[in-house]
mmCIF file of C-alpha atoms and ligand atoms in Angstrom:
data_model
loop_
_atom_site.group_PDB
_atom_site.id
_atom_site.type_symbol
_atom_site.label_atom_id
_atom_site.label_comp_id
_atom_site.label_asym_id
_atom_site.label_seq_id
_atom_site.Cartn_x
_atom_site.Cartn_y
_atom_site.Cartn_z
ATOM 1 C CA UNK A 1384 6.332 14.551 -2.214
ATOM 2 C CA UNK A 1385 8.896 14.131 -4.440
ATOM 3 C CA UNK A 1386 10.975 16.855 -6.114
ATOM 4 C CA UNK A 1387 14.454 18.076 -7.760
ATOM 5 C CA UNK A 1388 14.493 20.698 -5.248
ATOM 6 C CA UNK A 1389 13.995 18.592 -2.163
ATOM 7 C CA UNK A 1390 15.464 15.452 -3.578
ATOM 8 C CA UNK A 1391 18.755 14.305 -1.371
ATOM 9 C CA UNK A 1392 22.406 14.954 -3.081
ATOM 10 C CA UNK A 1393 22.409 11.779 -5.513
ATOM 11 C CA UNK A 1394 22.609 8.274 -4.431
ATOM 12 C CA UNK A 1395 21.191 9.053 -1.073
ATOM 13 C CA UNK A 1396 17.618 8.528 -2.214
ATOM 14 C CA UNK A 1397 15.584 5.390 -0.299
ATOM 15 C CA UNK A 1398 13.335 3.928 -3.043
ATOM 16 C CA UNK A 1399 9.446 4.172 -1.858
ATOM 17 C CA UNK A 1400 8.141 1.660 0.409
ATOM 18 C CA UNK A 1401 4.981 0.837 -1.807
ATOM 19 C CA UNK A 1402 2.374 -1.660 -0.269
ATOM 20 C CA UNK A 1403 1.410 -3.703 -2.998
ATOM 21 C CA UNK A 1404 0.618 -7.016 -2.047
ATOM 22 C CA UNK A 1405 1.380 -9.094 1.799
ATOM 23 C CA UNK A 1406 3.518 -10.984 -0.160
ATOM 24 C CA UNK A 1407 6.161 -8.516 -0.405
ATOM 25 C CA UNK A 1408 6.511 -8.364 3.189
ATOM 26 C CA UNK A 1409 8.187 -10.383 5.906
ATOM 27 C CA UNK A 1410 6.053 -11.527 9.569
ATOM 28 C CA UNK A 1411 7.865 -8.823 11.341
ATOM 29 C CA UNK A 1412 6.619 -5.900 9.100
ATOM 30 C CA UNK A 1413 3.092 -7.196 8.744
ATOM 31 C CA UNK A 1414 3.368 -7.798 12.746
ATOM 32 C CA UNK A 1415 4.996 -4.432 13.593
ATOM 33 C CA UNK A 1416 1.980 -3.148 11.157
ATOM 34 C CA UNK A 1417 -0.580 -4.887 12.961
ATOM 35 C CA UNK A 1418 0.740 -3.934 16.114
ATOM 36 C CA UNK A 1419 0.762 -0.476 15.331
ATOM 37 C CA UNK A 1420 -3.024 -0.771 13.898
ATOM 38 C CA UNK A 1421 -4.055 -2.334 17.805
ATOM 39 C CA UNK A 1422 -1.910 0.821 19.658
ATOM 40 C CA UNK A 1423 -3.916 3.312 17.524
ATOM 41 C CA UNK A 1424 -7.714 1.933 17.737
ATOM 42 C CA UNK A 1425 -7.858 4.212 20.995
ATOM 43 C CA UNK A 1426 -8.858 7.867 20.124
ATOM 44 C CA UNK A 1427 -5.796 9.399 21.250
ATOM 45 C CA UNK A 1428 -2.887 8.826 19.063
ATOM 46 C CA UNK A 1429 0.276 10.387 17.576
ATOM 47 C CA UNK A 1430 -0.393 12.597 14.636
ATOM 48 C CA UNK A 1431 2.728 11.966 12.962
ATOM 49 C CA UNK A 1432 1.610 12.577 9.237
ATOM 50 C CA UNK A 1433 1.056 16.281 9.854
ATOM 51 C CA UNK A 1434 2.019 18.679 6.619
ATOM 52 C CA UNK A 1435 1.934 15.312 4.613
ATOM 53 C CA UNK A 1436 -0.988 14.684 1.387
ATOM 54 C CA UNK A 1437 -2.325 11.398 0.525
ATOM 55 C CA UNK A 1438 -4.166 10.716 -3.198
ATOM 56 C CA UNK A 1439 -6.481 7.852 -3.285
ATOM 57 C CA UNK A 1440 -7.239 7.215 -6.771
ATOM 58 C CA UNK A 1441 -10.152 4.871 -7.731
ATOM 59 C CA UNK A 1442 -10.822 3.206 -10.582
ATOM 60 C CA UNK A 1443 -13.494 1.779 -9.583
ATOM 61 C CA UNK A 1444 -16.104 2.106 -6.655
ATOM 62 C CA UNK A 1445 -15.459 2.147 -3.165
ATOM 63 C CA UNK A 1446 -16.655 2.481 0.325
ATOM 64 C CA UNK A 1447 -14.642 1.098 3.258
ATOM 65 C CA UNK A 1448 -11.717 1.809 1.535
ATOM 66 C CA UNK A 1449 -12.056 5.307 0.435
ATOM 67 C CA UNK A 1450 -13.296 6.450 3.708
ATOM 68 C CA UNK A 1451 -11.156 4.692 6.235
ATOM 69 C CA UNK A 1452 -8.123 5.992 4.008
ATOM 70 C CA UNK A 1453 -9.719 9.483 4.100
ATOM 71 C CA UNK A 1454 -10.223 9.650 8.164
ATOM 72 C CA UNK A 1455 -7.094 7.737 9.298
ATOM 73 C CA UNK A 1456 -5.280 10.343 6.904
ATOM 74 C CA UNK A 1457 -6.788 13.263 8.783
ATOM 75 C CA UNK A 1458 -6.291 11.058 12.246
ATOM 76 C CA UNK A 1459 -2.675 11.316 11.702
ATOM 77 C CA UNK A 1460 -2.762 14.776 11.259
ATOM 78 C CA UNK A 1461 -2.292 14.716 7.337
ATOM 79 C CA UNK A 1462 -4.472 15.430 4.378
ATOM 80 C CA UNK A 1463 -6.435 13.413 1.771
ATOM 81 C CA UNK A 1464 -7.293 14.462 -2.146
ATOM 82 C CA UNK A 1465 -9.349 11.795 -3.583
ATOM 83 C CA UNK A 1466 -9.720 11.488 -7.363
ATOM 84 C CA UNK A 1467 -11.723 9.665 -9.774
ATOM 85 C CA UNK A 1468 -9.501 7.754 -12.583
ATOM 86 C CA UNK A 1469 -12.064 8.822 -14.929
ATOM 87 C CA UNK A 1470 -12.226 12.446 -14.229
ATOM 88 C CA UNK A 1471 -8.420 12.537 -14.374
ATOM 89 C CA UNK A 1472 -6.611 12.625 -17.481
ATOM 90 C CA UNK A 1473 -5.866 9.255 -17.234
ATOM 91 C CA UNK A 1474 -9.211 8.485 -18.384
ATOM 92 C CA UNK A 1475 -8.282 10.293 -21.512
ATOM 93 C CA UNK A 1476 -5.564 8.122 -22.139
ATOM 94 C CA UNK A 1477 -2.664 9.673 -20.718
ATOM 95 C CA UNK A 1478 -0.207 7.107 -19.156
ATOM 96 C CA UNK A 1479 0.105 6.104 -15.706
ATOM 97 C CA UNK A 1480 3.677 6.212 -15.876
ATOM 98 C CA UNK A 1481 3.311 9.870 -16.683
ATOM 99 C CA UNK A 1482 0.583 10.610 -13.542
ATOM 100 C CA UNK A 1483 2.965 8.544 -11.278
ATOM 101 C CA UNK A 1484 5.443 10.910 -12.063
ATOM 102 C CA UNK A 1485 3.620 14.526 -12.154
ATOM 103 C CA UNK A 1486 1.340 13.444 -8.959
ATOM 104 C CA UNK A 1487 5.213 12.299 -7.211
ATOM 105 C CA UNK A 1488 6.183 16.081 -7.087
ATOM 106 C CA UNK A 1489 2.483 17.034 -5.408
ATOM 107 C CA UNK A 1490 1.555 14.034 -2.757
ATOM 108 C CA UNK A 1491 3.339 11.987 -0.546
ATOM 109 C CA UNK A 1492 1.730 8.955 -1.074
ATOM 110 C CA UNK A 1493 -0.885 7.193 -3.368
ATOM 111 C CA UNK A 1494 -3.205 4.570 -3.260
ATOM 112 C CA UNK A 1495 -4.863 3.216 -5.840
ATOM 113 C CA UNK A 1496 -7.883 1.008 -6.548
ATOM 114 C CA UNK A 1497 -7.906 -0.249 -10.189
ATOM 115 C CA UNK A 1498 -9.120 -4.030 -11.736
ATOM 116 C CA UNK A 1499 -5.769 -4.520 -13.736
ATOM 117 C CA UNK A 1500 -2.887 -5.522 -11.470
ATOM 118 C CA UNK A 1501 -0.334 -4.368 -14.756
ATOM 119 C CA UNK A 1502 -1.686 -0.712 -13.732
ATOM 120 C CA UNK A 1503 -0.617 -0.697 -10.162
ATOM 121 C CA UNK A 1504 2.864 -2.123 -11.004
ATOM 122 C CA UNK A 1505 3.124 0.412 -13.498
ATOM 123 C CA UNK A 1506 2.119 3.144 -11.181
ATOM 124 C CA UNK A 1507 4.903 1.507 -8.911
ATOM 125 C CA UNK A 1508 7.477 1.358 -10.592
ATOM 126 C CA UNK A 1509 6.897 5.063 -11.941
ATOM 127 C CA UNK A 1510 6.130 6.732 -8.428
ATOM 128 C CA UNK A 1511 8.780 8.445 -6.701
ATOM 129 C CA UNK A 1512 6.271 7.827 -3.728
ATOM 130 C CA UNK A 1513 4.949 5.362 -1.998
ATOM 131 C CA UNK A 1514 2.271 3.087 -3.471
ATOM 132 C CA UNK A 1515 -0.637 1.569 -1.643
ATOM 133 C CA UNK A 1516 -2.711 -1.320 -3.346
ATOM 134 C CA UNK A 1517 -6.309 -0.561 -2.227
ATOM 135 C CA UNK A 1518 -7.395 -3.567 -4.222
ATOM 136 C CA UNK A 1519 -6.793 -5.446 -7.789
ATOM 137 C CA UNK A 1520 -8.344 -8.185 -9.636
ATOM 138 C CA UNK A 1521 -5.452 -10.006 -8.134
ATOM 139 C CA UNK A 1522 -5.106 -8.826 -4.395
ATOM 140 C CA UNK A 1523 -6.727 -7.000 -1.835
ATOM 141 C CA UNK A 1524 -3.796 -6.611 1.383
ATOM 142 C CA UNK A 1525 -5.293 -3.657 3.011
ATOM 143 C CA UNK A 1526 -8.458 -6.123 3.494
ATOM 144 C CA UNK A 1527 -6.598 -8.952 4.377
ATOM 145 C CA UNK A 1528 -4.229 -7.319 6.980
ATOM 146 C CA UNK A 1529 -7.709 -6.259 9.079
ATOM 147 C CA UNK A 1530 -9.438 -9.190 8.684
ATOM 148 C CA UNK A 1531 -6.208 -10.608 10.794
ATOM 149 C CA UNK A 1532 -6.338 -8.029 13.771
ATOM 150 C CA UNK A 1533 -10.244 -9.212 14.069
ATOM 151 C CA UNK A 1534 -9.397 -12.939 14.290
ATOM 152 C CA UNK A 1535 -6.986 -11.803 16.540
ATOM 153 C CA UNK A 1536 -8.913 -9.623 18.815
ATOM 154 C CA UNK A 1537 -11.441 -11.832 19.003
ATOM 155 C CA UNK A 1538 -9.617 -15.059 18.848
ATOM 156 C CA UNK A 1539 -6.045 -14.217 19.695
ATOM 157 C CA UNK A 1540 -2.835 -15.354 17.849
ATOM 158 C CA UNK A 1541 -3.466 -16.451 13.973
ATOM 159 C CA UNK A 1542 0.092 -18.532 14.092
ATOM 160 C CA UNK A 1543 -0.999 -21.884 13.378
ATOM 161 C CA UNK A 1544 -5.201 -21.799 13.466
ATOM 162 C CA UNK A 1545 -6.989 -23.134 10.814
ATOM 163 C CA UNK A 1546 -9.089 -20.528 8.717
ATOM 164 C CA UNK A 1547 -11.702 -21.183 6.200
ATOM 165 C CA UNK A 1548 -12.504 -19.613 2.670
ATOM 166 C CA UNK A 1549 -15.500 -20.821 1.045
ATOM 167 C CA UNK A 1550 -16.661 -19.475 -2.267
ATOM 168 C CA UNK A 1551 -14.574 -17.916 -5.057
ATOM 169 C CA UNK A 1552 -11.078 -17.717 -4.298
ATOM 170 C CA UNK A 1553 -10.587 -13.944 -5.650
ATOM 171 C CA UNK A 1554 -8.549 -11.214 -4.918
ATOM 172 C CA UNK A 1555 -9.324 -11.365 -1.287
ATOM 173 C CA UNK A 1556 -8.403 -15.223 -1.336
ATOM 174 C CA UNK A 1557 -5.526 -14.954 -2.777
ATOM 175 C CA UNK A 1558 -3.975 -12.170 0.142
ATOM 176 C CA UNK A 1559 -5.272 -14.882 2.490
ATOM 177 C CA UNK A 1560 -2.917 -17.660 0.780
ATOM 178 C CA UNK A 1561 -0.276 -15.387 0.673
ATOM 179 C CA UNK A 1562 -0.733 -13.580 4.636
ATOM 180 C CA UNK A 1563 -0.679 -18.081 5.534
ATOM 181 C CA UNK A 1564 2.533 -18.465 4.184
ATOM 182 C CA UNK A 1565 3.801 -15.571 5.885
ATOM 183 C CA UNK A 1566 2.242 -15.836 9.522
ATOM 184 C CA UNK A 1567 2.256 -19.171 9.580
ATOM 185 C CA UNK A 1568 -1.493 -20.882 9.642
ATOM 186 C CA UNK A 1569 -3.477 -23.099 7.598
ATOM 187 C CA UNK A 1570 -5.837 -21.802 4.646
ATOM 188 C CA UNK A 1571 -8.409 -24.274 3.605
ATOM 189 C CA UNK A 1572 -10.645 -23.098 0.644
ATOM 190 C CA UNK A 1573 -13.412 -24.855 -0.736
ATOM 191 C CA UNK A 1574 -14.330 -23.481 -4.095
ATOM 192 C CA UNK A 1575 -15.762 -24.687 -7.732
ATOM 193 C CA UNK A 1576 -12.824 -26.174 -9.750
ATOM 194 C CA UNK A 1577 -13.238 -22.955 -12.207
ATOM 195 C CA UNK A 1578 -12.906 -20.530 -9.882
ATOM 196 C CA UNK A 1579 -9.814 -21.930 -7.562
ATOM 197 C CA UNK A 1580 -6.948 -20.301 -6.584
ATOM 198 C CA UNK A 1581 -4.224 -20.031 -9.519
ATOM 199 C CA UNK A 1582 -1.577 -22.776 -9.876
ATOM 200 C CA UNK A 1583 1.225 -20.421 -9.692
ATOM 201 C CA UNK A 1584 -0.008 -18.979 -6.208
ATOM 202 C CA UNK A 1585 -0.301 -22.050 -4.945
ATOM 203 C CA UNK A 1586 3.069 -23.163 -6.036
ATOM 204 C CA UNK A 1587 4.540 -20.772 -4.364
ATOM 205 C CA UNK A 1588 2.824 -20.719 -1.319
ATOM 206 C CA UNK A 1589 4.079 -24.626 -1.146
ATOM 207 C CA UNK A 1590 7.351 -23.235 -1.965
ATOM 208 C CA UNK A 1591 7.300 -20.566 1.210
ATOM 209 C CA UNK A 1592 6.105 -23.381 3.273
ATOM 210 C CA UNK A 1593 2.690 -22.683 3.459
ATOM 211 C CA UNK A 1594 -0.107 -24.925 4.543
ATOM 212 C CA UNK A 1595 -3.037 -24.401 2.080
ATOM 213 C CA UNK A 1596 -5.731 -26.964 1.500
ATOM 214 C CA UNK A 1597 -8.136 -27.104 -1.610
ATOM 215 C CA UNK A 1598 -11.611 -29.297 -2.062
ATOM 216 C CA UNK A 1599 -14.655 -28.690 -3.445
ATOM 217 C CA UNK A 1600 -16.807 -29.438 -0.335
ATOM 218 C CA UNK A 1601 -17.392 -26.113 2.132
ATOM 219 C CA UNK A 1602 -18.001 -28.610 4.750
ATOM 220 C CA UNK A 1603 -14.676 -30.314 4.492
ATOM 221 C CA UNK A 1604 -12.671 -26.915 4.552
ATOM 222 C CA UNK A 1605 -14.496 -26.039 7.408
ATOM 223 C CA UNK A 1606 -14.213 -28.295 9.609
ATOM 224 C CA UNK A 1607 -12.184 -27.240 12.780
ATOM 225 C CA UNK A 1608 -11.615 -23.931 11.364
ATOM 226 C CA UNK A 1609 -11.587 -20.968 13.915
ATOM 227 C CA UNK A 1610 -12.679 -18.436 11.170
ATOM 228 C CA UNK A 1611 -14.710 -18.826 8.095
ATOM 229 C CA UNK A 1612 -14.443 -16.684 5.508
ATOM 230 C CA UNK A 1613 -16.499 -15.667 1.789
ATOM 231 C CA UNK A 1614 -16.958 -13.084 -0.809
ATOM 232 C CA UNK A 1615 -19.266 -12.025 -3.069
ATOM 233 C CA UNK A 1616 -19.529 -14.174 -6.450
ATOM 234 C CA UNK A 1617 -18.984 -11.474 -8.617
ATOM 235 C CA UNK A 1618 -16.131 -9.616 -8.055
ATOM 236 C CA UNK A 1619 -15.936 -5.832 -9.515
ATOM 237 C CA UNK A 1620 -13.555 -6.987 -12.672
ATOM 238 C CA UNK A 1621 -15.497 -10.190 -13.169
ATOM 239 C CA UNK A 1622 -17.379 -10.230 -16.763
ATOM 240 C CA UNK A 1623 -19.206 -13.897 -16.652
ATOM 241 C CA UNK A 1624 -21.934 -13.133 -13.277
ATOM 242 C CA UNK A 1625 -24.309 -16.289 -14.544
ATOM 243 C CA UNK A 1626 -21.521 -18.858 -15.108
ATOM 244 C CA UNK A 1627 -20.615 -18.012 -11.259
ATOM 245 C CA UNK A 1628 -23.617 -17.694 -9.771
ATOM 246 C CA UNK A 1629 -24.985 -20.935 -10.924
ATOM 247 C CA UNK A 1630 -21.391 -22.854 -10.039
ATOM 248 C CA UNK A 1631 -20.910 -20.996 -6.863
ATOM 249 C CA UNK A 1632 -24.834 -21.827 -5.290
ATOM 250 C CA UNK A 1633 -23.399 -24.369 -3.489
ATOM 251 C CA UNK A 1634 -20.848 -22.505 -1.917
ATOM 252 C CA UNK A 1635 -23.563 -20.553 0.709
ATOM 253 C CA UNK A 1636 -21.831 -19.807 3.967
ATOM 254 C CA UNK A 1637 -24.768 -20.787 6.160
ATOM 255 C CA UNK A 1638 -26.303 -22.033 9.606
ATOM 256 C CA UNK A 1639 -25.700 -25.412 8.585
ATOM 257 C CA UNK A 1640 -22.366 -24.925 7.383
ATOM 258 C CA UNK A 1641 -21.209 -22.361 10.481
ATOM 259 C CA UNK A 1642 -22.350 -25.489 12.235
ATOM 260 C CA UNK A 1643 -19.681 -27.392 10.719
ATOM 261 C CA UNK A 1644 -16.662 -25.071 11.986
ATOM 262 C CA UNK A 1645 -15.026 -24.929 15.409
ATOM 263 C CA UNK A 1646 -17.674 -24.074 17.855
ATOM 264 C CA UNK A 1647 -16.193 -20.549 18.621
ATOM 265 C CA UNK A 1648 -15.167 -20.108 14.870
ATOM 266 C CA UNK A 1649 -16.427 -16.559 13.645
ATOM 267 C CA UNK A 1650 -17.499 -15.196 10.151
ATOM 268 C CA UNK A 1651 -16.213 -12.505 8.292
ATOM 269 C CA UNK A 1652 -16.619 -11.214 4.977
ATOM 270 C CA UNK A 1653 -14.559 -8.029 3.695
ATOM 271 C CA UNK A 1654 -18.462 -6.664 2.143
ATOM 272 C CA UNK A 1655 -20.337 -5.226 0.481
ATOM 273 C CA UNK A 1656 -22.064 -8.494 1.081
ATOM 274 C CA UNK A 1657 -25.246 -10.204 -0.786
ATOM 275 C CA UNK A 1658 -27.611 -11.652 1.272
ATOM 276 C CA UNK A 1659 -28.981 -15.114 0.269
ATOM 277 C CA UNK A 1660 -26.091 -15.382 -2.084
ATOM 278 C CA UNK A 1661 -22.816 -16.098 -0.841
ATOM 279 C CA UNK A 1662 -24.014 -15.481 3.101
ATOM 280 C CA UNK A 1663 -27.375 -16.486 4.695
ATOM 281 C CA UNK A 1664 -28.947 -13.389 6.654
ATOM 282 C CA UNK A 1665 -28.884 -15.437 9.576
ATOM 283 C CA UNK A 1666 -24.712 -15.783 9.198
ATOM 284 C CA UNK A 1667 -23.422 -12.140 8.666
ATOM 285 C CA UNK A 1668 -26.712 -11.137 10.834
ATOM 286 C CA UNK A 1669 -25.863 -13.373 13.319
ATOM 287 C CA UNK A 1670 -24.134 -14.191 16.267
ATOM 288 C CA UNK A 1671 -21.081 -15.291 14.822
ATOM 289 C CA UNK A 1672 -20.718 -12.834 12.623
ATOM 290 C CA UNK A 1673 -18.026 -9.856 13.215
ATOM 291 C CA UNK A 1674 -18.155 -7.774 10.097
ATOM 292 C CA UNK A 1675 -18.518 -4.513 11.773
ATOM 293 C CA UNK A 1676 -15.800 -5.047 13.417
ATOM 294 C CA UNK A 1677 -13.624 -6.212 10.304
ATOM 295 C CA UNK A 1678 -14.822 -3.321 9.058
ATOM 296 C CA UNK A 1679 -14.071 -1.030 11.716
ATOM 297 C CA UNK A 1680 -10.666 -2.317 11.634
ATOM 298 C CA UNK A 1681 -9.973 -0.814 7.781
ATOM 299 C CA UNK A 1682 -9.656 2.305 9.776
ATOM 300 C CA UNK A 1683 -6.660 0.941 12.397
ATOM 301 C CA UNK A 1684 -4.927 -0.777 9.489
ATOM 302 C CA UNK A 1685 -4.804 2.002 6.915
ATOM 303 C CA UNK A 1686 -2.937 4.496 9.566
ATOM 304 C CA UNK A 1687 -0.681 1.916 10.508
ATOM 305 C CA UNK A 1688 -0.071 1.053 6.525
ATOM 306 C CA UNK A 1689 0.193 4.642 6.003
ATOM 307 C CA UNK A 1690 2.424 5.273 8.837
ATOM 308 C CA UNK A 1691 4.567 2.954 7.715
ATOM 309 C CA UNK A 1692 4.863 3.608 3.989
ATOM 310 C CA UNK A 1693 6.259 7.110 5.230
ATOM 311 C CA UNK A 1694 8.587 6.045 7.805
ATOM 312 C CA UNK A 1695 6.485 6.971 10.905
ATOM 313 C CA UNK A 1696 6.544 3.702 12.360
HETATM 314 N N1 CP B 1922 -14.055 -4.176 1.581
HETATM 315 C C1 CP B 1922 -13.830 -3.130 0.754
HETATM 316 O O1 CP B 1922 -12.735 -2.930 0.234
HETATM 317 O O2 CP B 1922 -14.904 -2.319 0.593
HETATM 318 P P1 CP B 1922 -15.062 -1.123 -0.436
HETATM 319 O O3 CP B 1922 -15.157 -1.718 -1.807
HETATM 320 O O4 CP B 1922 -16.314 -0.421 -0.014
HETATM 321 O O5 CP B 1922 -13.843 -0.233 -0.334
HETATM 322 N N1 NVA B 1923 -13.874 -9.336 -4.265
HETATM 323 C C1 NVA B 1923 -14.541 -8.054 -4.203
HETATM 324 C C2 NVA B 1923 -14.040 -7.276 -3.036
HETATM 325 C C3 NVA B 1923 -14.690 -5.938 -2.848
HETATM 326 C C4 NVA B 1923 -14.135 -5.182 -1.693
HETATM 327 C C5 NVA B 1923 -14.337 -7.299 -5.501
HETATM 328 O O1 NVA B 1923 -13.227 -7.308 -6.023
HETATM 329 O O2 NVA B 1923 -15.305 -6.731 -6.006
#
């Protein structure tokens, strides 16, 4: 919470530390995140978010996010409101500079799930509070950061493993390219030339030194990889579903193709998943497959993220 009675004398004020995309961040934060997320999987942790209000605002729908937000709120000892965009007055048009602003002198912290990346930047740079990005069209880093503490649980360090992305490169994707740059391991996606990741990403993922490989052929990207990864076709701000479906067939994450990967490589998948399309039953059934735990690990991640956007950690 943010307010003229409780603000510090002028020019004393730390600007919110929003969590907006895994790009923003260098190894050390994301580690001393991740590291934080591992302490507090046990039942018994600190509850050092006591007296303190989280809003997660959606946009659009959600599961895993909204409810792993919601308990690892109340698992730090602090409290959760969780509002629909469209029952809010922003769905009536009022600006999200404006509701950054009013909901910065009730909450300590927001996050917000919305398909139009300019609307989270705006709500950044208008919050007196800190941010959270529970997932764009562009990015998804709450996703991305537990998807890493399951290869790592399972397969230990990331630093310099090969991982696997076959299928669209979305939002999800693209915090993958940007999480390699910064930890320091090799992305290889395999993906339909229309739906690759964007030239500028992967500019400057060369530029940070990153090791990303592109192809067309799942097989190729696979090969040696530790991990492989997918994502539904459609994503929730995609318009053209046919036009992917039919170029993304090819891109199944199957027996065949698991077959292909490291012999110990594992599959995850952020879900909700489609069986048949971009994952055989047999894959995310299977067992190679540790989605429950990726998903599980939303829960670790989010207090850690939390406790960290308020200075807990
Ligand atoms: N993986 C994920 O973000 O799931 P939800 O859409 O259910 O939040
Ligand atoms: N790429 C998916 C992820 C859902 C959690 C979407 O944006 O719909």
């Amino acid at each position: 919470m943010s307010s003229a009675l409780t603000k510090p004398a002028s020019g004393t004020a730390r600007p919110p530390r929003h969590f907006l995309d895994i790009k923003d961040h260098d190894a050390a934060t994301l580690r001393r995140i991740l590291d934080t997320a591992s302490a507090w999987t046990r039942a018994a942790h600190p509850r050092p978010l006591a007296g303190r209000t989280l809003a997660l605002i959606f946009g659009k729908p959600s599961t895993r996010t909204r409810v792993s937000f919601e308990v690892a709120m109340r698992q730090l000892g602090g409290d959760v409101i969780v509002l629909s965009g469209n029952d809010m007055q922003l769905g009536r048009g009022e600006s999200i500079a404006d509701t950054a602003r009013v909901m910065s002198r009730y909450v300590d912290a927001i996050m917000l799930r919305t398909d139009r990346v300019a609307k989270m930047e705006e709500m950044a740079a208008h919050a007196a509070v800190p941010v959270i990005n529970g997932l764009t069209e562009r990015s998804h880093p709450c996703q991305v950061l537990a998807d890493i503490m399951t290869f790592e649980q399972h397969l230990g360090p990331i630093a310099g493993q090969k991982i696997a992305w076959v299928g669209d490169a979305n939002n999800v994707a693209r915090s993958w390219i940007e999480a390699a740059a910064i930890l320091g391991f090799t992305m290889s996606l395999a993906t339909p030339s229309d739906y690759a990741p964007p030239r500028d990403l992967l500019a400057w993922a060369a530029k940070a030194g990153a090791k990303i490989e592109t192809t067309r052929d799942p097989a190729e990207a696979v090969a040696g990889a530790r991990c492989v990864l997918t994502d539904v076709w459609v994503s929730m701000a995609d318009e053209d579903a046919d036009r992917r479906r039919a170029a993304l067939s090819p891109y199944q994450v199957n027996t065949a193709l698991m077959q292909a990967a490291a012999a110990d490589a594992i599959f995850m998948h952020c879900l909700p998943a489609h069986r048949g399309e971009e994952v055989a039953a047999e894959v995310i059934d299977g067992p190679q497959s540790v989605v429950w735990d990726e998903a599980e690990n939303r829960l670790h991640v989010q207090k850690a993220i939390l406790a960290w956007v308020l200075r807990a950690i």
